[in-house]
Short mmCIF file of C-alpha atoms in Angstrom, two decimals:
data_model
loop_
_atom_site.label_atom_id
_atom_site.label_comp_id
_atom_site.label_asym_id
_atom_site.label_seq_id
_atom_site.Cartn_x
_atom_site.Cartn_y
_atom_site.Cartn_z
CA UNK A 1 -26.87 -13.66 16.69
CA UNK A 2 -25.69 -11.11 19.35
CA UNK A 3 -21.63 -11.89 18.39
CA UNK A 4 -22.25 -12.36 14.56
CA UNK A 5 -20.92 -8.69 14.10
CA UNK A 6 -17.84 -9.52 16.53
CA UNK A 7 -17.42 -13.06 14.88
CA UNK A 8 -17.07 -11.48 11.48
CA UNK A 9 -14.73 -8.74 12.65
CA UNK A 10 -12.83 -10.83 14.04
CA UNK A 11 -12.34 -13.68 11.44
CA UNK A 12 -11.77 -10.86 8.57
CA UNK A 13 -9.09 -9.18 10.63
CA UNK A 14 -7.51 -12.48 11.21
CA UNK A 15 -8.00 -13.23 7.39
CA UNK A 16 -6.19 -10.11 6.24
CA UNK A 17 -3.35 -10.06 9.01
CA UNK A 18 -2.83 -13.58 7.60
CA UNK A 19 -2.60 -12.79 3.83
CA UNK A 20 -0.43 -10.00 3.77
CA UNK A 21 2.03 -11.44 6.46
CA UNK A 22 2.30 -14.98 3.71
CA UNK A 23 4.35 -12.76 1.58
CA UNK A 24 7.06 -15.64 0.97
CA UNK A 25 4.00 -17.81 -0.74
CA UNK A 26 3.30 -15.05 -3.17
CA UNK A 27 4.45 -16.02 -6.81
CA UNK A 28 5.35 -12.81 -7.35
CA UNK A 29 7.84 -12.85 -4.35
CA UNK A 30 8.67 -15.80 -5.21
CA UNK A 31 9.76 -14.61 -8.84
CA UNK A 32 11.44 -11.63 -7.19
CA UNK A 33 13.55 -13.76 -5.07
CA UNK A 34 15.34 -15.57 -7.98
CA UNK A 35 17.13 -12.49 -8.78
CA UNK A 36 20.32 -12.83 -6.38
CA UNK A 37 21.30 -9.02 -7.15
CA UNK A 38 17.55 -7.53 -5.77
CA UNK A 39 16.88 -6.67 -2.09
CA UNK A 40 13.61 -5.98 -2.54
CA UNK A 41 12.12 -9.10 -1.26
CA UNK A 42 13.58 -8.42 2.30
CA UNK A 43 12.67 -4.55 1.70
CA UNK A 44 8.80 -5.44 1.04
CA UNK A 45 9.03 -8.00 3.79
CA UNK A 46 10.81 -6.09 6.04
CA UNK A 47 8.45 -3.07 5.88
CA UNK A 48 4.93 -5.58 5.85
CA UNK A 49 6.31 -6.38 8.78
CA UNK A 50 6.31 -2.95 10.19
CA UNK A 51 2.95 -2.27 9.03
CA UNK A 52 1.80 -5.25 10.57
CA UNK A 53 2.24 -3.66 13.71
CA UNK A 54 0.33 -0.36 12.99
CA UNK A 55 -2.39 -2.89 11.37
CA UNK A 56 -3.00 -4.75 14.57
CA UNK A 57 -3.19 -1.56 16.49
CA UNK A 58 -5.85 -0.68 13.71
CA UNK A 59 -7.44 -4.15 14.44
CA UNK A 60 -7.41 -4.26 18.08
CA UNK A 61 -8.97 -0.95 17.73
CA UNK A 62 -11.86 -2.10 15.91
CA UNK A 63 -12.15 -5.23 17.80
CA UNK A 64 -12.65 -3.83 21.14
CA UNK A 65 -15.17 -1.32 19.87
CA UNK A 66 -17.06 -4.18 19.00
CA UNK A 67 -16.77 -5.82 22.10
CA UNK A 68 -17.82 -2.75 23.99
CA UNK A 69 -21.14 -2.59 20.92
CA UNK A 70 -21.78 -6.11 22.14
CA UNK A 71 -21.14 -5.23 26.05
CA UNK A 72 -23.72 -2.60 26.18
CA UNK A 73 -26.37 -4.50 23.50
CA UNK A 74 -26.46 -7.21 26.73
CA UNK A 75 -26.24 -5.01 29.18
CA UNK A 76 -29.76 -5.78 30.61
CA UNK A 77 -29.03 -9.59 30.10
CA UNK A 78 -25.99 -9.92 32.41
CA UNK A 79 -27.84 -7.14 34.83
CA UNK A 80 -30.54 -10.09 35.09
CA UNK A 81 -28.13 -12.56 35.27
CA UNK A 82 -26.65 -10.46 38.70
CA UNK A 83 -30.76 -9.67 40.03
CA UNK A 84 -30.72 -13.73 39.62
CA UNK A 85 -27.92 -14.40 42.38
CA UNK A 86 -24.82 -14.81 40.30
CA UNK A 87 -21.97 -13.24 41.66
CA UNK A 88 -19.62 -10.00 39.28
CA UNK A 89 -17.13 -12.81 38.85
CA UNK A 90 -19.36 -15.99 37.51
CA UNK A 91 -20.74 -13.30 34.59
CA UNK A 92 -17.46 -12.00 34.20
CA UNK A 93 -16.22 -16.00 33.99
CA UNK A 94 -19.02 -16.45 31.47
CA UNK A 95 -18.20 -14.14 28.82
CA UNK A 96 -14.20 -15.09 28.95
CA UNK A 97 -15.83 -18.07 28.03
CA UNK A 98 -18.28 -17.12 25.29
CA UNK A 99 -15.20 -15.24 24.11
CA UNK A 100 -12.67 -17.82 23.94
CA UNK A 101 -15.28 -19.74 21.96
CA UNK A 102 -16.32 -17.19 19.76
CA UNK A 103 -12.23 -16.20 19.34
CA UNK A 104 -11.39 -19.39 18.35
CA UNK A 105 -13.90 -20.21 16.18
CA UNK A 106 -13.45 -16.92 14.21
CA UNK A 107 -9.25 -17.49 14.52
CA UNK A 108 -9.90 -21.01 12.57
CA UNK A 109 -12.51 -19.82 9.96
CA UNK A 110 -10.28 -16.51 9.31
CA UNK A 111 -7.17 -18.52 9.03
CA UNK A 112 -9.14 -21.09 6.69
CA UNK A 113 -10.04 -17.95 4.54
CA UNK A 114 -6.89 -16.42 4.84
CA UNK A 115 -4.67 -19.31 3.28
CA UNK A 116 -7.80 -19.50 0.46
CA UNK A 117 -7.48 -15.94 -0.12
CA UNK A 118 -3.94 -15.99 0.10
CA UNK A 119 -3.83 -18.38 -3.02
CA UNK A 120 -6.20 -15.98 -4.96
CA UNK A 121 -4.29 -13.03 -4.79
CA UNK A 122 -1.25 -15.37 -5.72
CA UNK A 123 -2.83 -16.39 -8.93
CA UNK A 124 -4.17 -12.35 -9.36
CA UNK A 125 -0.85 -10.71 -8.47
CA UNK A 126 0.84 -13.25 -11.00
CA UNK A 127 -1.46 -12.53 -14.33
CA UNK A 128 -1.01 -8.62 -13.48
CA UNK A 129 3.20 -8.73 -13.39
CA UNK A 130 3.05 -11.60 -16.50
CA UNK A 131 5.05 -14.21 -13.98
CA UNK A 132 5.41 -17.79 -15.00
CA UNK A 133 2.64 -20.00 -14.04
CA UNK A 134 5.67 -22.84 -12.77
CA UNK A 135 6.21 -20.46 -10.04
CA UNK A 136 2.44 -20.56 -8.32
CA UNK A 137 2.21 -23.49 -6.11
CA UNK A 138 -0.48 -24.26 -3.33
CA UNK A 139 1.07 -23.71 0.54
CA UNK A 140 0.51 -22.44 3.57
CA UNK A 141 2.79 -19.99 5.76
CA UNK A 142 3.72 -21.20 8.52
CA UNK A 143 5.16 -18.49 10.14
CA UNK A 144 2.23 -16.53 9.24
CA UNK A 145 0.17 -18.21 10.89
CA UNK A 146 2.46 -18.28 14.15
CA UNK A 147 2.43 -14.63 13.82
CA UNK A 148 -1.39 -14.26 13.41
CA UNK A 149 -2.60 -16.51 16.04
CA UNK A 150 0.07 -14.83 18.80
CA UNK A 151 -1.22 -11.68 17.69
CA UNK A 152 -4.82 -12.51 18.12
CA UNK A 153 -4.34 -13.71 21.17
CA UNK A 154 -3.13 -10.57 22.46
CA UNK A 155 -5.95 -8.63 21.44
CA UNK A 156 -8.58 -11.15 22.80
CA UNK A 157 -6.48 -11.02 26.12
CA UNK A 158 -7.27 -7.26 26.17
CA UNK A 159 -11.17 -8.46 25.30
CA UNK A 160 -11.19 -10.26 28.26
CA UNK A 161 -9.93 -7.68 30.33
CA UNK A 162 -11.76 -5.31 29.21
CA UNK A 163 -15.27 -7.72 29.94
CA UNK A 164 -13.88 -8.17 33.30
CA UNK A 165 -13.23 -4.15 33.78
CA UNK A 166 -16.71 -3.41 32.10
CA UNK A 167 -18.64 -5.69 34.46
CA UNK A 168 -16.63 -4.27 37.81
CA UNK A 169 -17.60 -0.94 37.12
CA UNK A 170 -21.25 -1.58 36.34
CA UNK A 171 -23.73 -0.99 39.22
CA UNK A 172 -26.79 -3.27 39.13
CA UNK A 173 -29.55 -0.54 38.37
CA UNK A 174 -27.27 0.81 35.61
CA UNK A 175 -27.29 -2.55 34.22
CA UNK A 176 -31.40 -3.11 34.07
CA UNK A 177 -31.94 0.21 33.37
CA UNK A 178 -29.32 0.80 30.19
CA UNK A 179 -31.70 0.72 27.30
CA UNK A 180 -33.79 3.85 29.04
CA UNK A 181 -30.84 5.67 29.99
CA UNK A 182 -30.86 9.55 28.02
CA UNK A 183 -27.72 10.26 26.53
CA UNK A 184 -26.44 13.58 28.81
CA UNK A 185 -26.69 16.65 26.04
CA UNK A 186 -23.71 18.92 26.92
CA UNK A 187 -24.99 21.94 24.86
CA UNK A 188 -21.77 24.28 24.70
CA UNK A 189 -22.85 28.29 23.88
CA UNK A 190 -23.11 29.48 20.28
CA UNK A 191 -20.09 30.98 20.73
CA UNK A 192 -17.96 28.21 21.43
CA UNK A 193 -19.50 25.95 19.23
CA UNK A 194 -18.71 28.64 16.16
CA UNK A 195 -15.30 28.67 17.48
CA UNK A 196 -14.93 24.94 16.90
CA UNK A 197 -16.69 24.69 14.16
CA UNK A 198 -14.86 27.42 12.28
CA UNK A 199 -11.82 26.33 13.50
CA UNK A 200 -12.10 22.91 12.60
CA UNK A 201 -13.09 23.98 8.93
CA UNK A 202 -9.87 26.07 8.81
CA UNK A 203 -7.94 23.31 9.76
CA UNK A 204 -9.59 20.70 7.54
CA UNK A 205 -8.56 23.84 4.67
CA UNK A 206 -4.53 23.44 5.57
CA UNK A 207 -4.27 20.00 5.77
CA UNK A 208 -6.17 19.20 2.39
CA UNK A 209 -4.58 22.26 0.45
CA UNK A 210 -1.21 20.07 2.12
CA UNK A 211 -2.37 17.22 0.60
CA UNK A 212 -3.24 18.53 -2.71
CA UNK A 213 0.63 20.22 -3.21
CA UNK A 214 2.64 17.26 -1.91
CA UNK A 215 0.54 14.41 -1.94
CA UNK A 216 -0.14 11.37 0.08
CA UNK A 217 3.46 9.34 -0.35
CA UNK A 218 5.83 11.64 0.84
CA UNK A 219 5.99 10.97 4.41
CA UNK A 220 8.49 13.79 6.46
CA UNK A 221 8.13 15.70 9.30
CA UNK A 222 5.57 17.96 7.23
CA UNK A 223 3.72 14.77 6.54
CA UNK A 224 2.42 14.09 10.26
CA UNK A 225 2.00 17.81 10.84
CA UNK A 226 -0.48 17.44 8.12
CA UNK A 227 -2.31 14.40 9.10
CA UNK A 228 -2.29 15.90 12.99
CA UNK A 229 -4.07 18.83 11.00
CA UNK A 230 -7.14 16.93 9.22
CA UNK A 231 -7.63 15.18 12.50
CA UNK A 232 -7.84 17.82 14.68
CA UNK A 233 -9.90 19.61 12.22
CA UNK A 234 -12.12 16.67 11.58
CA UNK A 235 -12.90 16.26 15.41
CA UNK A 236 -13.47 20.12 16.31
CA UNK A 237 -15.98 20.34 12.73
CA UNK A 238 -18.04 17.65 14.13
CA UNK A 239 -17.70 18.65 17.77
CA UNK A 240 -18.61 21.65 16.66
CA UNK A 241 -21.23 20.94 14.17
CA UNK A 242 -23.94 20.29 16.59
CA UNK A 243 -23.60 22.56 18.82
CA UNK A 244 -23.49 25.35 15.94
CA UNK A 245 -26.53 24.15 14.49
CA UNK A 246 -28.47 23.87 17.03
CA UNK A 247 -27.95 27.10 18.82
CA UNK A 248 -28.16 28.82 15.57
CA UNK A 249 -31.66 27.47 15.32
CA UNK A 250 -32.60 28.46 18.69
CA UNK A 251 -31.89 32.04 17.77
CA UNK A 252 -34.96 31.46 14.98
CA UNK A 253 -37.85 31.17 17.57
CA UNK A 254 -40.44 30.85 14.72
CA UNK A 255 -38.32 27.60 13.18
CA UNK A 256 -37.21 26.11 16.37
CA UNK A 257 -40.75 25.92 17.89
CA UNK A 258 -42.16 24.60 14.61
CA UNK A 259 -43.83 21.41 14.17
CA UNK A 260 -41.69 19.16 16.08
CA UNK A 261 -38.12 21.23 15.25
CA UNK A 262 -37.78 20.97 18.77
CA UNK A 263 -37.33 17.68 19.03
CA UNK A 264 -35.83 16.97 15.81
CA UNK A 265 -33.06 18.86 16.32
CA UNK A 266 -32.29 17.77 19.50
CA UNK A 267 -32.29 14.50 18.60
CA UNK A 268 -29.82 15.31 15.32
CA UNK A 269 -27.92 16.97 18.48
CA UNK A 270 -27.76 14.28 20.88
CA UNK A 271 -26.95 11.23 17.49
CA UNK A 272 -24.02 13.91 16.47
CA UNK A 273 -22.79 14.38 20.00
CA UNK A 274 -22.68 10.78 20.83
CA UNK A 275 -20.91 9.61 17.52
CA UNK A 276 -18.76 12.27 16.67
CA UNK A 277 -15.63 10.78 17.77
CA UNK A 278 -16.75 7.13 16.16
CA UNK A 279 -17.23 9.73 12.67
CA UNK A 280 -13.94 11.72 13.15
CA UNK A 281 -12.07 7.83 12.86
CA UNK A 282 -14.46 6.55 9.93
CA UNK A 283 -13.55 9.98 7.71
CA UNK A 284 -9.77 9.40 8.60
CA UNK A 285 -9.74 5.83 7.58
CA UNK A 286 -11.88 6.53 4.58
CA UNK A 287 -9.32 9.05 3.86
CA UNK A 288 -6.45 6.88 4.29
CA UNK A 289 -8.42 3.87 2.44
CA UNK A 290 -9.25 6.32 -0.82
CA UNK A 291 -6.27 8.15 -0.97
CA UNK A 292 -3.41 5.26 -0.38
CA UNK A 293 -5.45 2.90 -2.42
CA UNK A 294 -5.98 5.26 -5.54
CA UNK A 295 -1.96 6.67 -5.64
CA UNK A 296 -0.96 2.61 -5.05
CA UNK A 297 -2.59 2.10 -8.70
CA UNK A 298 -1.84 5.15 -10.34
CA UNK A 299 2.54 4.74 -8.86
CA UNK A 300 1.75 1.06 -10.14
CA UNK A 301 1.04 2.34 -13.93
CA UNK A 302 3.58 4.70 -13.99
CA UNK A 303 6.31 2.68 -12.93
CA UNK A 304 4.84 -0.28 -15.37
CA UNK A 305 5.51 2.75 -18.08
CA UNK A 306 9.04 3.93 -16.69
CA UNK A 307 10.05 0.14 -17.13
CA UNK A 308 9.15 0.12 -20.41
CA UNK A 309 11.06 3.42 -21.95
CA UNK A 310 13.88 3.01 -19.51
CA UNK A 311 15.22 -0.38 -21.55
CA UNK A 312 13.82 -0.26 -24.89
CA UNK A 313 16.21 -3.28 -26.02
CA UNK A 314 16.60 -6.91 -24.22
CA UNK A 315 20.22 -6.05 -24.22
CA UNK A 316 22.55 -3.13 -24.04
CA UNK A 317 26.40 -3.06 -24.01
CA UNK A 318 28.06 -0.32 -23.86
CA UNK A 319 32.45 -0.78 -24.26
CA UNK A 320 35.22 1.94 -24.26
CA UNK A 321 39.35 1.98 -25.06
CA UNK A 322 42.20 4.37 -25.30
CA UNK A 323 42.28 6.21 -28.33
CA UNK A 324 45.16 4.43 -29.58
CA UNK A 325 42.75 1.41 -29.44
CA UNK A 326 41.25 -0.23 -32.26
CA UNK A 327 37.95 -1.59 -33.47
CA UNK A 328 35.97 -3.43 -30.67
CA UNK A 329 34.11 -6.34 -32.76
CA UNK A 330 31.22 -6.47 -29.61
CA UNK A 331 29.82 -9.42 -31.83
CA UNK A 332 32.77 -11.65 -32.12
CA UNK A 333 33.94 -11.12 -28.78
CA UNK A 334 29.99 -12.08 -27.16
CA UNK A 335 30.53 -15.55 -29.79
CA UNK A 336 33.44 -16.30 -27.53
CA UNK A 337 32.32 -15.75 -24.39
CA UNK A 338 29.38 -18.23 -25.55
CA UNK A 339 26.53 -15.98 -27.05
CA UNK A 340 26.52 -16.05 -30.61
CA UNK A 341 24.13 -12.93 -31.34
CA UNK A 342 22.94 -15.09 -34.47
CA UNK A 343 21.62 -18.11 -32.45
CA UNK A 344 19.99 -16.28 -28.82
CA UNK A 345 18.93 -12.91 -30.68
CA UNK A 346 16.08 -11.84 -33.30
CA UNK A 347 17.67 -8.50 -33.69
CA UNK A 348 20.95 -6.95 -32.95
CA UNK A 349 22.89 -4.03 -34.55
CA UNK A 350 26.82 -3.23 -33.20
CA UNK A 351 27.70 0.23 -34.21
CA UNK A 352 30.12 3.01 -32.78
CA UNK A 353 29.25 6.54 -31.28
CA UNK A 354 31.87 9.27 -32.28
CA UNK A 355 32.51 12.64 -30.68
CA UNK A 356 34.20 15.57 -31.38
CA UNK A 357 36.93 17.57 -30.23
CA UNK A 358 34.14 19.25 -28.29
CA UNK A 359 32.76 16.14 -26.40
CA UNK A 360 29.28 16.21 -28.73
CA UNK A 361 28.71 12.75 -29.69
CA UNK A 362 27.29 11.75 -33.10
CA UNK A 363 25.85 8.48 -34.88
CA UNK A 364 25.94 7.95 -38.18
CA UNK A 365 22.99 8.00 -40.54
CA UNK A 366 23.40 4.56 -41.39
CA UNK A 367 23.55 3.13 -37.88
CA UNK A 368 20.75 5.22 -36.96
CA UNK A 369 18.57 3.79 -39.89
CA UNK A 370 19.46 0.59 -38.77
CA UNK A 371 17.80 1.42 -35.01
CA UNK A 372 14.55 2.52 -36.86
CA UNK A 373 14.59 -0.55 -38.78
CA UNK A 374 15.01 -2.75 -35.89
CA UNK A 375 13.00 -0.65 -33.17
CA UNK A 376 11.10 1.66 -34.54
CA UNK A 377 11.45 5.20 -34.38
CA UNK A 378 10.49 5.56 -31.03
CA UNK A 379 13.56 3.46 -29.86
CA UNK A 380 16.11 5.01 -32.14
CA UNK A 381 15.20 8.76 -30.79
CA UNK A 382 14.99 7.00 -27.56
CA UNK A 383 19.05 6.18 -27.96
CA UNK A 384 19.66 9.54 -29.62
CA UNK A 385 18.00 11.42 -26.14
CA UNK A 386 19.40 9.54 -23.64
CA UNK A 387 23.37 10.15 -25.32
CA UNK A 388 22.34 13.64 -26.91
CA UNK A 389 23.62 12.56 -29.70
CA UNK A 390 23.47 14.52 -33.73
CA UNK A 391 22.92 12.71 -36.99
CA UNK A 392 26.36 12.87 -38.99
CA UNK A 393 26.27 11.46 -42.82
CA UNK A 394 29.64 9.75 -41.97
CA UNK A 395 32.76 10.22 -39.39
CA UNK A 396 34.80 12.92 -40.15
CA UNK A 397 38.92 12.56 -39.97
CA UNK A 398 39.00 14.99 -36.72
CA UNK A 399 36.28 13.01 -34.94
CA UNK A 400 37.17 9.42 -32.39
CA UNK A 401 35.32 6.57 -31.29
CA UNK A 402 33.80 7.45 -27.68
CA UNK A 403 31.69 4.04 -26.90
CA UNK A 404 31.14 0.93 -28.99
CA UNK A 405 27.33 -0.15 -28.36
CA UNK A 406 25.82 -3.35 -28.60
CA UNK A 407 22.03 -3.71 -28.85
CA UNK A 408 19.79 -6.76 -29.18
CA UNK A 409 16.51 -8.33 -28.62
CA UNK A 410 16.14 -12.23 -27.33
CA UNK A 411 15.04 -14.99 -30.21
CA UNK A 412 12.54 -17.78 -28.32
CA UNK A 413 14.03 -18.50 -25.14
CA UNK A 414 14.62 -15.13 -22.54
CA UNK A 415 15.69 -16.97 -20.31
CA UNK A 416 18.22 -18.70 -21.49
CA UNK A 417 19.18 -15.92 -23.39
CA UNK A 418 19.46 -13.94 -20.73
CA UNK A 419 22.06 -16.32 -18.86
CA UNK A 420 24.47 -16.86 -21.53
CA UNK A 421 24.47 -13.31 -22.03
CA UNK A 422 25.52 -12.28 -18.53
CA UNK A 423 27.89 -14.86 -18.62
CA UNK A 424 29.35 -13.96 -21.66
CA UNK A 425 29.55 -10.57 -20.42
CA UNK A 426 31.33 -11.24 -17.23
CA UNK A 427 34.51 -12.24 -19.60
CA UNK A 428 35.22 -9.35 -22.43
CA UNK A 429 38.47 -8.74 -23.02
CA UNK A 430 40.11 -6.17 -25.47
CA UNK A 431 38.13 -2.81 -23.75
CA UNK A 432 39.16 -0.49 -21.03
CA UNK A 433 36.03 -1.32 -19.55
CA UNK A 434 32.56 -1.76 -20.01
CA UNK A 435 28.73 -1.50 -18.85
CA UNK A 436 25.54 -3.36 -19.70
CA UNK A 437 22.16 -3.78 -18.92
CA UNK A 438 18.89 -5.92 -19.59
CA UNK A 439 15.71 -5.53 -20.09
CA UNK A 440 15.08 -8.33 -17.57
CA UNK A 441 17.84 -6.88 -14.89
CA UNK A 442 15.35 -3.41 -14.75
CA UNK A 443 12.18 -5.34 -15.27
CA UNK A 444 13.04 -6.81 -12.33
CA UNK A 445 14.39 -3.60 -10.43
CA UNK A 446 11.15 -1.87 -11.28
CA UNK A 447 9.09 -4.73 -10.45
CA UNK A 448 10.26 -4.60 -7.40
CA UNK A 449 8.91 -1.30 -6.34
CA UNK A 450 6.04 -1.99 -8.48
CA UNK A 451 4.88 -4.77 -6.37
CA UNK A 452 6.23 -3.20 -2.89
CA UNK A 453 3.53 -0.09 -3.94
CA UNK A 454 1.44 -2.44 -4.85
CA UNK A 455 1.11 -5.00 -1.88
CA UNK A 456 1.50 -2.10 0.80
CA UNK A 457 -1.69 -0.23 -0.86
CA UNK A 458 -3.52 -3.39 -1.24
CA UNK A 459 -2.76 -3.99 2.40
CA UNK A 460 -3.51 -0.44 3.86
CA UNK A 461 -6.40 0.18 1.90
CA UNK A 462 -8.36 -2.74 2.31
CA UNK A 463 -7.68 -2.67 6.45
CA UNK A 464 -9.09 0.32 6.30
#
């Protein structure tokens, strides 16, 4: 009963560390990696791995302050244990042990979770970026759980030398008498504590009015002088706080020496005084937890959205020539390469984009019409914004071809669509060059960051 509280921080932490460090058994990641011209597998990886590192200092944190919670709970226990005859280092000996035990029970059940959980979030991560179920498959990370259990380890080596300090240190009486002990009030004068307590509110002012004009993502020098900010400010308001309110209520005679005031707010003095560095931590990670956890969802929808209106059409190929060039039949020269529009597409349109002696390009009415018909309006402006290109009725002598465009949507099979495309557009011949791009090629691009913001405010959050 006394370690339940340490057991279960313990196997969650371990639980966590393990999920978010099994990237490679993510389907998502998985789906990611297929795409040979992404980096942003070894990007998310690369930088899970960094956070890792600020995560177990998060973790060790939290661990040891639950060690030192169940330390002082059995304080009189092991001081009985000592009246009894056993020597500093036979109860120091005996909670290594009931710490290895406990350690490595938690280490197995968090582990067992983690790999359960680690499948969950597979299956949840797929259904919300619409990858292919034949991607998912049950398995465990093996390197994950290398890297877990060595971390672990270190932390409950710091447990155990921390028991061993704690006991050392401890005199006898101390020991028996710990549950009766008064917590020393340090009551600072009014005047300092309105100092820090002002103070601390005018700090906590800058940082968040920092927060509110550049937000929580954009990490720069500016960004730590802001978080050092709503710290400092957070421990001075409640360093402050009790201080301050109790010397202001001293000032009232009539209210302090009411009823049992006097006690009361002593008491409120002495639970603030004792906890307000434990409270300064708790609002920081609350902030952290709130704030990266909200902009991780609302980045995640707008990128979903950018991915949509940046490639309205599965396919896009754009080819140029000299003037003295002629017609560039995109259509023909796709069939030869080994995509025949008419068999991998359910729509297409080829269609030229003139320009004047000015630069300003037009499209014709009739190719424009065409867009609408196949796209809708929103995907023919679309094409008219991103060129800036004017309606024209029809090509006028003075006026030259300045692109040849080639749009299309995929019949039943993406996929394979999608492949004898790109190889068919590794080999046109007849332009001076040319560009393209897919749907699927900036799906993927934007996915990317999608599930980096994602996974990284998942992870942070939830730690938290």
């Amino acid at each position: 009963r006394d370690y339940g509280v340490y057991f279960l921080t313990v196997a969650f932490g371990v639980c966590l560390f393990y999920v978010f460090n099994a990237l490679e058994t993510q389907s998502v990641i998985r789906y990611l990696a297929q795409n040979p011209r992404s980096s942003t597998v070894e990007a998310i990886q690369r930088l899970i791995g960094i956070l890792s590192v600020f995560v177990w200092v998060v973790l060790a944190f939290l661990i040891l302050y639950a060690s030192g919670f169940l330390v002082r709970r059995r304080a009189r226990e092991l001081g009985t244990y000592l009246m009894l005859g056993m020597e500093r280092r036979q109860v120091a000996l005996l909670l290594l042990a009931e710490t290895a035990v406990t350690a490595l029970a938690a280490l197995a059940v968090g582990l067992a979770l983690g790999v359960v959980l680690s499948q969950a979030l597979s299956l949840f991560t797929a259904g919300l970026f619409a990858v292919p179920m034949t991607f998912f498959a049950f398995s465990v990370s093996l390197p994950a759980l290398g890297k877990t259990a060595a971390a672990f380890a270190a932390i409950f080596l710091l447990v155990m030398l921390y028991h061993a300090f704690a006991i050392s240190r401890r005199r006898l009486i101390d020991l028996l008498r710990a549950r009766r002990m008064n917590q020393q009030l340090k009551v600072r004068s009014l005047g300092a504590s309105v100092v820090l307590f002002l103070l601390g509110c005018a700090l906590l002012v800058v940082a968040y009015a920092m927060l509110l004009t550049r937000g929580l993502l954009r990490v720069d020098d500016l960004f730590w002088v802001m978080i050092g900010l709503g710290s400092l400010g957070t421990l001075l308001f409640f360093r402050g706080l009790s201080g301050f309110l109790l010397r202001l209520c001293q000032t009232n005679k009539k209210l302090y020496y009411k009823n049992l005031n006097l006690f009361i707010l002593r008491q409120f003095n002495a639970s603030i005084n004792t906890t307000y560095r434990s409270m300064t931590v708790i609002c920081l990670l609350l902030l952290l937890a709130i704030g990266i956890t909200a902009t991780s969802v609302g980045l995640n929808n707008t990128v979903e959205q950018m991915a949509v209106e940046a490639q309205p059409q599965d396919v896009e190929l754009i080819a140029w020539q000299d003037e003295e060039g002629g017609a560039l039949d995109l259509p023909a020269i796709l069939k030869e390469g080994g995509f025949d529009p008419d068999q991998w597409c359910v729509r297409w349109h080829a269609f030229p984009l003139y320009q004047d002696e000015t630069g300003q390009p037009y499209l014709l009415q009739g190719d424009y019409d065409a867009c609408v018909s196949a796209w809708g309006q929103a995907g023919a402006d679309a094409f008219l914004d991103n060129w800036g290109a004017q309606l024209l009725p029809q090509a006028e002598e003075e006026m030259t071809v300045s692109r040849w465009y080639f749009l299309a949507d995929y019949a039943g099979d993406p996929q394979g669509a999608e492949e004898a495309f790109l190889q068919a557009a590794g080999e046109i011949r007849g332009a001076d060059g040319y560009q393209y791009s897919t749907r699927q090629a900036a799906w993927m691009d934007l996915m990317g960051t999608k599930v980096l913001v994602l996974f990284i405010g998942l992870y942070l959050g939830v730690v938290f």
